[in-house]
XYZ file of C-alpha atoms in Angstrom:
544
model
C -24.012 25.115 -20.851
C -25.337 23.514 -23.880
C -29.045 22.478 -24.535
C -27.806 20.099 -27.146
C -27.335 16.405 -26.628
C -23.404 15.723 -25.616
C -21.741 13.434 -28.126
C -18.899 11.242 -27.167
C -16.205 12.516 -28.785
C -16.872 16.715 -27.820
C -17.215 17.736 -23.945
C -20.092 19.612 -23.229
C -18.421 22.552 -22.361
C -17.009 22.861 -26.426
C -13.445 22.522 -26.260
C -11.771 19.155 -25.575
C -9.259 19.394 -22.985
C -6.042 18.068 -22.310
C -5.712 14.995 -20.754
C -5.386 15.486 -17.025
C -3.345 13.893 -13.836
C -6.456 13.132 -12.727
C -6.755 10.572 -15.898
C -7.910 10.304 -19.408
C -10.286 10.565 -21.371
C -12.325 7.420 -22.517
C -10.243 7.774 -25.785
C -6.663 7.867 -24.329
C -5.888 4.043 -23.761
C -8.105 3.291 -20.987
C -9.233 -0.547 -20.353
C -11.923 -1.681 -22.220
C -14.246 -2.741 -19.319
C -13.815 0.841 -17.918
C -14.692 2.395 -21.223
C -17.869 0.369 -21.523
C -18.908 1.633 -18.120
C -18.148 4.892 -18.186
C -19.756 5.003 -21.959
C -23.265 3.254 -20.721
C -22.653 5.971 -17.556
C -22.971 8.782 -20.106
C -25.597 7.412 -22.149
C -27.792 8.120 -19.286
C -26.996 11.539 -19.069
C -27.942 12.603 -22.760
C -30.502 14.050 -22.700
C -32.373 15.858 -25.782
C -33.352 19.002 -24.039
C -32.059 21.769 -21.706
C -29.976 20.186 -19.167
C -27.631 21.866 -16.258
C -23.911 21.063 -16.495
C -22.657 19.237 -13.313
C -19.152 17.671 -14.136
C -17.657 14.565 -15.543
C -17.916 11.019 -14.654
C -15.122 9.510 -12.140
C -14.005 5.690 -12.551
C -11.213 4.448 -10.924
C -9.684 7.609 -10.399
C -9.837 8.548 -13.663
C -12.061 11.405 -14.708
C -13.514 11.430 -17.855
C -14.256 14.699 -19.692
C -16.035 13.348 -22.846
C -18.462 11.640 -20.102
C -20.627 14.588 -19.039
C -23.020 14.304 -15.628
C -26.225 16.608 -16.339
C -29.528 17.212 -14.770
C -32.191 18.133 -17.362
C -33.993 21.795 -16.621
C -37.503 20.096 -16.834
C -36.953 17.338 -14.143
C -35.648 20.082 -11.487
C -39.140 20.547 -10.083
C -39.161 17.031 -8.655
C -37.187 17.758 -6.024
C -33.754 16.870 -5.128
C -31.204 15.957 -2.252
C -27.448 17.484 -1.507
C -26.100 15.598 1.181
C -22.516 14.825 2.416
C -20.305 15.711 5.143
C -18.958 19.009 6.422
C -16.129 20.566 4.125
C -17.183 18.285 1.194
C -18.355 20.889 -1.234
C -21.881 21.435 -0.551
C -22.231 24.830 -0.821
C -20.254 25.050 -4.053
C -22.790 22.564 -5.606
C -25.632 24.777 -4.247
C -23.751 28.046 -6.452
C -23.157 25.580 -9.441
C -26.453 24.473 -9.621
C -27.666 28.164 -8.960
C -26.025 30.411 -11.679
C -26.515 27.691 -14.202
C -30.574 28.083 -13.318
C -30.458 31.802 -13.195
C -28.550 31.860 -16.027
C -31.280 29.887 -17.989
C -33.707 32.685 -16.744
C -35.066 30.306 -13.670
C -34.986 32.211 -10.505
C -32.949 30.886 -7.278
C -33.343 31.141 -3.825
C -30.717 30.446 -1.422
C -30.215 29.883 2.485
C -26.435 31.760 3.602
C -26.204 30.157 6.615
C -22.396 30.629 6.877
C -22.327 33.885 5.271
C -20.366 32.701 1.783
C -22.929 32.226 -0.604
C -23.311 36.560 -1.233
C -20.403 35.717 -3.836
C -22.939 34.253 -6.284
C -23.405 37.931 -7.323
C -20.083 38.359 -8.223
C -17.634 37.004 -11.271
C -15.123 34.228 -10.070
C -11.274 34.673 -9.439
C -9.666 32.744 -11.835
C -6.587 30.735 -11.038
C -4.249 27.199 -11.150
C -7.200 25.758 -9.332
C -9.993 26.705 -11.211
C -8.103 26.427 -14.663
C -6.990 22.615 -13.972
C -10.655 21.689 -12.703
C -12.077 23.106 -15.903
C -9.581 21.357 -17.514
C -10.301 17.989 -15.948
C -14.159 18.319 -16.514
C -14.292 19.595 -19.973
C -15.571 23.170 -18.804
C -15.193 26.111 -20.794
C -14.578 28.007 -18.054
C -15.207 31.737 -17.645
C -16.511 34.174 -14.734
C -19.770 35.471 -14.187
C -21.647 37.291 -11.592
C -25.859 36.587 -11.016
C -28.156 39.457 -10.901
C -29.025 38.704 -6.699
C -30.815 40.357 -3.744
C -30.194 39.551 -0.261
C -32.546 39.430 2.445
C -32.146 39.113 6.485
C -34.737 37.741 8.982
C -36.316 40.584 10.539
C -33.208 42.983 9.102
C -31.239 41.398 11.776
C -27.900 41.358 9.836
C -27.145 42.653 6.200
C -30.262 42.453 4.011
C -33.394 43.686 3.400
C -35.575 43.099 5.849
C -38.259 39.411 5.859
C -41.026 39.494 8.399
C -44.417 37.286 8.486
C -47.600 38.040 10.633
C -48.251 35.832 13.635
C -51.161 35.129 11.722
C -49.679 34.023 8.359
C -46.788 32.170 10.067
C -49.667 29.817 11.707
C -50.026 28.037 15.169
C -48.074 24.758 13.768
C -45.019 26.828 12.373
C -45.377 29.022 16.032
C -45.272 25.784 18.029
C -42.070 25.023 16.380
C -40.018 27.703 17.126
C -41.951 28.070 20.327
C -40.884 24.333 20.967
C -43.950 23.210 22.589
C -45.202 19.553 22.792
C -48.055 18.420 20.982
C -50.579 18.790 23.656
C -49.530 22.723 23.989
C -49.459 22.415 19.771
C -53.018 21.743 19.846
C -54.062 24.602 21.680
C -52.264 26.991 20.555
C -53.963 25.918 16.952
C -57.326 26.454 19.322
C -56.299 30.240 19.826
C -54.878 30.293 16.111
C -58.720 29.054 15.234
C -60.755 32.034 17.545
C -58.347 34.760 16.331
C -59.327 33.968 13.124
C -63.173 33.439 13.699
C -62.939 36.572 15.839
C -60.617 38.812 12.934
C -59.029 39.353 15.489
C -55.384 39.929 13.514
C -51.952 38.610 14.906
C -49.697 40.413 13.466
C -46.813 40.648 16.356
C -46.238 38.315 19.681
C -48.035 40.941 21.566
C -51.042 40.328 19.687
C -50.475 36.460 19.990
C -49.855 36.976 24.018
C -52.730 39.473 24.293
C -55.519 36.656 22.867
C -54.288 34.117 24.997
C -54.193 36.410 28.537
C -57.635 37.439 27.405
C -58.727 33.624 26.779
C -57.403 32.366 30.484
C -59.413 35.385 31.734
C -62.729 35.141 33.825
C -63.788 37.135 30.933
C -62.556 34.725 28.034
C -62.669 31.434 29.530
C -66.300 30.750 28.306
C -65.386 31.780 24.436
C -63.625 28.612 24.142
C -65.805 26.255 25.921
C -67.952 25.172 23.283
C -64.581 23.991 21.546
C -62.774 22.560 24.385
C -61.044 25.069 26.487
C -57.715 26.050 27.392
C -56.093 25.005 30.412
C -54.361 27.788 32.721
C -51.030 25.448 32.902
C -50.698 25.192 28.926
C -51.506 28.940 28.786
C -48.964 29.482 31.080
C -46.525 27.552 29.144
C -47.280 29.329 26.187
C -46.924 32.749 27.702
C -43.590 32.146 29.214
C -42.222 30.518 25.583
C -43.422 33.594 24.056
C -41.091 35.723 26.782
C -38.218 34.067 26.513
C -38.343 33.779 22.992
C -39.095 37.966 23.372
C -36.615 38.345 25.587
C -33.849 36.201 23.022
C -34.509 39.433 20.079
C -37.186 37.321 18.380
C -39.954 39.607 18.286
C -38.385 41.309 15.155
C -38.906 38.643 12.778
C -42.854 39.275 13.357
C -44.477 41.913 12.040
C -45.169 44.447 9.456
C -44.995 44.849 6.664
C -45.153 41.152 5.493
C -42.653 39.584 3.047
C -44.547 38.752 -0.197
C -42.658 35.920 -1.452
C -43.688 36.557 -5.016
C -40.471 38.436 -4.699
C -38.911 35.117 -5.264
C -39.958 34.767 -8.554
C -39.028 37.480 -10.471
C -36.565 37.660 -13.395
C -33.543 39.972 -14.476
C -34.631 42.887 -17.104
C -31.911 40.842 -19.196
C -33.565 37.317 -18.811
C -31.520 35.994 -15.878
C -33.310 34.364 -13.063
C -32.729 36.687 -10.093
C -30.964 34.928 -7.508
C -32.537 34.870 -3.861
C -30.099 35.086 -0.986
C -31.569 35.005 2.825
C -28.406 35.837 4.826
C -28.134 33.893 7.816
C -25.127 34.590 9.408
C -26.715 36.709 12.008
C -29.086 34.085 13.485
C -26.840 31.031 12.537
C -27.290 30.273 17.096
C -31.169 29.805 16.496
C -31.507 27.112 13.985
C -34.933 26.197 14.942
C -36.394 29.617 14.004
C -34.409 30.384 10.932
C -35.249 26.357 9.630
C -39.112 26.783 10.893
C -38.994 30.366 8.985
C -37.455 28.823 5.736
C -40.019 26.418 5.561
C -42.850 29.565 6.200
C -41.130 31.051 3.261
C -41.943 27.428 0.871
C -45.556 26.999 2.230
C -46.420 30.421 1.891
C -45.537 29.978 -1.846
C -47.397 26.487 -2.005
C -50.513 28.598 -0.666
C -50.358 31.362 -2.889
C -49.621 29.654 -6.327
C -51.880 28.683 -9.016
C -51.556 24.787 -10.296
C -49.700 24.763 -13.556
C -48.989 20.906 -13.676
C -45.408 20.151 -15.540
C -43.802 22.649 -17.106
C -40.305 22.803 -19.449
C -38.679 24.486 -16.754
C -39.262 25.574 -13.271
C -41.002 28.724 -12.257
C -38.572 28.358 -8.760
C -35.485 26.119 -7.207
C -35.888 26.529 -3.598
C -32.825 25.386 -1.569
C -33.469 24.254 1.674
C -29.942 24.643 3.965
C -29.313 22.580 7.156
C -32.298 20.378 6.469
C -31.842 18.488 9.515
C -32.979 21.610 12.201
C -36.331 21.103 10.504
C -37.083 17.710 10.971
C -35.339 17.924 14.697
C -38.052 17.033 16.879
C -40.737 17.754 14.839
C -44.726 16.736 15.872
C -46.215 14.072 13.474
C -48.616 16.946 12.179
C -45.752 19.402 11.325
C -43.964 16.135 9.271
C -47.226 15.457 7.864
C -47.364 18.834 6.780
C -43.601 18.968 5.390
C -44.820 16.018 3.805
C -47.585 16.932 1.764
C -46.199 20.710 0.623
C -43.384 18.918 -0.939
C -45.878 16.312 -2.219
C -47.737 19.246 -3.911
C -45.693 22.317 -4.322
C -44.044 20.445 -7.872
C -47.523 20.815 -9.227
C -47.163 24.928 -8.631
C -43.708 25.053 -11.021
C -41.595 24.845 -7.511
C -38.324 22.538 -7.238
C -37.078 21.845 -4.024
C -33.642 20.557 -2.837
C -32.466 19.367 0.692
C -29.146 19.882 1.858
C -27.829 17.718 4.685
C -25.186 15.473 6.185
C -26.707 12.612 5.245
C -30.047 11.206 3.596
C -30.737 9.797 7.291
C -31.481 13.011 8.371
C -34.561 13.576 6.345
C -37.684 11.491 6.978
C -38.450 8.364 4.615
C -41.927 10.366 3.395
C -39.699 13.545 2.609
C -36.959 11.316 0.472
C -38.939 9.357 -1.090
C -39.854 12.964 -3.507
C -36.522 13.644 -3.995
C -35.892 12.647 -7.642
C -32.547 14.100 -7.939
C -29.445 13.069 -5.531
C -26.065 14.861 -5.492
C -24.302 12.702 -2.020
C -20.692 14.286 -1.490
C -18.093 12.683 0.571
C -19.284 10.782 4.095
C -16.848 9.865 6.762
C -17.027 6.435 8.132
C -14.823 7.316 11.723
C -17.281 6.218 14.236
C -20.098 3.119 14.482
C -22.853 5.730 14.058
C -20.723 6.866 10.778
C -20.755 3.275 9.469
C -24.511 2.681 9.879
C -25.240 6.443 8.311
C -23.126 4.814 5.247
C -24.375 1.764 4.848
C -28.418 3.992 5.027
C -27.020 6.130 2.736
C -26.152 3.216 0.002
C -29.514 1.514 0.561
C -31.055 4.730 -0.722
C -29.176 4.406 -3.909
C -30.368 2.263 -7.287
C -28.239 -0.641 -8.330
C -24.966 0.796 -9.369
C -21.790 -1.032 -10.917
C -19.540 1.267 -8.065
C -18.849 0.122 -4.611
C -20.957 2.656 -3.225
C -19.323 2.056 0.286
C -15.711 2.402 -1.390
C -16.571 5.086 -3.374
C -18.660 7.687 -0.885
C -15.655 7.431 1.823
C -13.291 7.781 -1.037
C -14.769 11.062 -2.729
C -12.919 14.414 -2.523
C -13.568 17.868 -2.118
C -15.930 18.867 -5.256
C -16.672 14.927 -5.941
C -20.025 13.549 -5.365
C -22.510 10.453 -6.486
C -24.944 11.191 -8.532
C -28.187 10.244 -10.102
C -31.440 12.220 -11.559
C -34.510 11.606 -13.096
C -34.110 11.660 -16.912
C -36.273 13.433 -19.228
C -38.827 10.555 -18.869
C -39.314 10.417 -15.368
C -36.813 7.367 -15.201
C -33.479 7.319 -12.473
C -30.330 7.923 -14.224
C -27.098 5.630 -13.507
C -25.699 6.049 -10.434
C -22.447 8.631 -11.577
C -19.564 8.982 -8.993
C -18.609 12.779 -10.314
C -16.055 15.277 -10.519
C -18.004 18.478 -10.231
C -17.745 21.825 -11.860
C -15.952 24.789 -10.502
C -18.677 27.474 -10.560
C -18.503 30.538 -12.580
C -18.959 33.152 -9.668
C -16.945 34.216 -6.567
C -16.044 31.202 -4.028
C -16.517 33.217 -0.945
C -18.321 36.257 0.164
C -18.559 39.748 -1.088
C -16.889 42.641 0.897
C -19.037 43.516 3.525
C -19.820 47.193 1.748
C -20.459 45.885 -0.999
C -22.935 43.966 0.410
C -24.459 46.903 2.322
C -24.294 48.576 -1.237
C -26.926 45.833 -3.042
C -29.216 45.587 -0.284
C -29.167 49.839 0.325
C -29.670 50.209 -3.411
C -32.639 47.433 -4.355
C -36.130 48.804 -4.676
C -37.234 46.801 -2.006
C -35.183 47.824 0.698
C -37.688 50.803 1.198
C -40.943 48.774 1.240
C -39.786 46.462 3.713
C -37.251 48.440 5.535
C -38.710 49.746 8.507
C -41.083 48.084 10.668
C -45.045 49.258 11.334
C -47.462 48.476 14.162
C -50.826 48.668 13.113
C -54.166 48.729 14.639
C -54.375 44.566 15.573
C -55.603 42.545 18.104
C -53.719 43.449 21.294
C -55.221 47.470 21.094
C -58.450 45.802 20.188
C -58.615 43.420 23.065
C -57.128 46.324 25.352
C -59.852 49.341 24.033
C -62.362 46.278 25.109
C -61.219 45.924 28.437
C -60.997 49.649 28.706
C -64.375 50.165 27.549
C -65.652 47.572 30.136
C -63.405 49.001 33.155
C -66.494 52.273 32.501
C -69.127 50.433 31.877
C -70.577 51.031 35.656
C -70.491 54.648 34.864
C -72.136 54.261 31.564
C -74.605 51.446 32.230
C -75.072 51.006 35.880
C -78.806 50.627 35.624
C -78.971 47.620 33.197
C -76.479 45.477 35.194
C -78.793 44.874 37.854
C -81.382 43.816 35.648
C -82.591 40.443 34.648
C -85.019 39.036 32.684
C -86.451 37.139 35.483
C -86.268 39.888 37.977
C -84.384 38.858 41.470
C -81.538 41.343 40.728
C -78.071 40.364 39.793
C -78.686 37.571 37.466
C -76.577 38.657 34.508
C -73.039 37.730 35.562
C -70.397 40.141 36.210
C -70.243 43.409 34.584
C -66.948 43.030 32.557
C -68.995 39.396 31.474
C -71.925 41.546 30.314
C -69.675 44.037 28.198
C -67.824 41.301 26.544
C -71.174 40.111 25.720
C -72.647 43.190 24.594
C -73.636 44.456 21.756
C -70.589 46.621 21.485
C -68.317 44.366 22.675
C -69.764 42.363 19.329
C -69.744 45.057 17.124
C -65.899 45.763 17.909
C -65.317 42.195 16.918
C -67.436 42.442 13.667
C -66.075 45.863 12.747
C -62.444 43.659 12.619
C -64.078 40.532 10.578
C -65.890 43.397 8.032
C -62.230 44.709 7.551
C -60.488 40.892 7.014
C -63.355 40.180 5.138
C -64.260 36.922 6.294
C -62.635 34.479 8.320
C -59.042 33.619 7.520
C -58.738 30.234 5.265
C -55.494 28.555 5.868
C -53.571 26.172 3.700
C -52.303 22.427 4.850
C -49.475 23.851 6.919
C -52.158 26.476 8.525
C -50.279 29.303 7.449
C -52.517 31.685 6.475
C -52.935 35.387 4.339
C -54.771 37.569 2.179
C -54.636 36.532 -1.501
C -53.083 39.057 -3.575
């Protein structure tokens, strides 16, 4: 990587390479129109400052290595898109991108859903392969390994263990992965709202299903009348999503203690950004929950940032995998929510990129952030294919390729690309032959990815699960103190203020209304603090 500006006549990568099958150079014979379009194509792409190294400009199946494709450091906090069918090279771009940040000391985190991104912690194999792409490109090629942890949802798989509270993960997350409607969204945000007037804490489902039993109760029912209610039959529903989604192994992922996702952020005692990896592998069959927990992971960080406005380089690069499970059948509020953390989480020093099929797959509020486009290969087999295509082109700026042409035509490693220069402007559209990355191309031997995540000072905070003190013994110790209150109390629940006898409800009504039943509740709000604030996604947690 250089930080200087490329000049036409030296690659970026500091040695000029040998002219290539693939085809030459703009200095080796090639037509004059083609020149002047691949040399305005690079003009774009000069920028002054620190810039990551993608690859070298295609044009009519010629690459040309003195015509370099970059994305400057500073810009990579407006957001960007990696799209393009499976097999294309999408993960590859992810590790490119990812060990150049890390290497300029911004940290990385990554989504493994297919288990082979672990290798970004180790140095790359070299061989004919590598050797004639580096060649082709104009990279001064050489491998590297990335100072990484690795992390598993709820320790199910290899990594150290990421959990949230019920109450941090928030009712519109919950809903989600609970896959309720938007009627059944609502009022699960209603027992969300008395939880947190009550501080009462969710921290596991059992907490979560011990509120809402107690709020269909003859003892509950009139705690959420004031605010509208909550029906028996969406209770119900609730309750039985919350056991099958037990009964799945879902009940690990909640809990204690909580992932602080400061953890993110950190940097490498020698400068390197540390590089994030969530292994997915393990829970690849329940894309809703590992997409709904990604995006707990970003708006957890948009909540617990400070504003820092526009800085030289970002203070994260979040990459968001399989895009699409997020979006699937999403409520308008949980879009609108998407919507406005991406909106606002750039302000906080946070980049985020996409990666899907196809720009289709992401809502026209969503795209509209994202700055910076890297579109591999799409296939064109099918009537649904064609109209993806022809979406996909309309997304594009003006561009002297035939997009249509050119996105069917691309190879493995080859994508379109355009970024937002240094001033905020779209960069010419760049049909690209990409970088080989400097790390391993596949994933590290199982032990010695039991090794990393064994030896990493985190592995004992978060390692093994606790049940505190919450809401469900709470709710239960009130029940049980109101199953004796005939032996305690038997006098005063005859009495009224009116005389008659009998005119102060039932006794397990009385004892919920009581004085200690109150206190019990207060004693949990004194130890919260006050009542949980939660951000625009209504995730929620204690600053720290």
């Amino acid at each position: 990587m250089s930080d200087s500006q490329p000049t036409p006549s030296t690659p970026d990568g500091g040695n000029r390479p040998n002219e290539s099958s693939a085809g030459a150079s703009p200095g080796a014979g090639a037509d004059t129109g083609a020149l002047a379009e691949v040399t305005e194509i690079a003009a774009g792409y000069a920028f002054q400052g620190p810039a990551l190294d993608l690859g070298a400009v295609l044009w009519e199946g010629g690459c040309h290595a003195d015509a370099q494709v970059r994305i400057p450091l500073a810009m990579l906090n407006r957001h960007g898109l990696v799209a393009g069918a499976t097999g294309t090279g999408k993960t590859k771009t992810l590790q490119l991108v990812a060990e150049q940040l890390a290497a300029q000391g911004v940290p990385v985190f990554l989504a493994d859903v297919k288990g082979d991104v672990s290798g970004v912690s180790a140095p790359g194999e070299p061989g004919d392969k590598v050797t004639s792409r580096a060649r082709e490109v104009g990279q001064d090629w050489a491998p590297r390994g990335f100072t990484s942890e690795f992390y598993a949802l709820g320790g199910i798989g290899t990594g150290i263990p990421v959990r949230a509270t019920v109450t941090s993960f928030g009712p519109l997350l919950m809903a989600k992965v609970l896959q309720l409607n938007q009627t059944q969204e609502q009022s699960l945000g209603l027992i969300f709202h008395y939880a947190d007037q009550k501080g009462l804490e969710l921290l596991d489902l059992k907490d979560l299903r011990a509120v809402v039993t107690f709020l269909t109760s003859a003892e509950g029912k009139p705690e959420l009348k004031a605010i509208g209610g909550l029906s028996t039959a969406t209770a119900g529903v609730i309750l039985r999503a919350l056991t099958t989604f037990e009964a799945q192994g879902m009940g690990d992922f909640f809990g204690e203690p909580e992932f602080d996702t400061s953890e993110f952020l950190r940097v490498a005692g020698d400068g390197q950004g540390l590089v994030s990896v969530l292994e997915l592998p393990s829970v690849q069959d329940k894309p809703a929950l590992f997409s709904t927990f990604l995006m707990w992971l970003l708006a957890d960080l948009y909540h617990d940032l400070p504003e820092v406005g526009d800085l030289d380089r970002p203070k994260l690069v979040f990459f968001f995998d399989e895009a699409h499970l997020l979006f699937n059948g999403a409520s308008k509020a949980f879009l609108d929510s998407i919507t406005q953390t991406v909106r606002l989480i750039r302000s906080k020093g946070v980049g985020v990129f996409f990666v899907t099929q196809t720009p289709k797959d992401v809502p026209a509020d969503v795209l509209a952030q994202l700055g910076n486009r890297v579109q591999h290969a799409l296939r064109a087999f099918t009537p649904e294919d064609q109209k993806a295509l022809k979406a996909t082109v309309r997304t594009f700026p003006t561009s002297a390729y035939d997009l249509e042409e050119t996105l069917t035509g691309l190879g493995t490693g080859e994508a379109v690309v355009t970024v937002l220069s240094e001033k905020g402007a779209p960069t010419p559209v760049a049909a690209t032959r990409l970088r080989a990355p400097q790390s391993l191309m596949g994933p590290v031997p199982a032990a010695d990815l039991e090794r990393a995540v064994r030896g990493s000072r985190l592995y004992s905070r978060y390692a093994e699960a606790v049940d505190r003190h919450s809401a469900y013994e709470r709710l239960r110790e009130a029940a049980a103190a109101a199953a004796e209150a005939p032996a305690v109390e038997p006098p005063k629940a005859a009495k009224g203020k009116g005389g008659g006898g009998g005119g102060g409800g039932s006794v397990v009504e009385q004892v919920v209304g009581s004085g200690m039943f109150k206190s019990l509740l207060r004693s949990v709000g004194t130890q919260l603090g006050r009542e949980i604030s939660r951000s625009v996604f209504g995730t929620a947690r204690r600053r720290r």
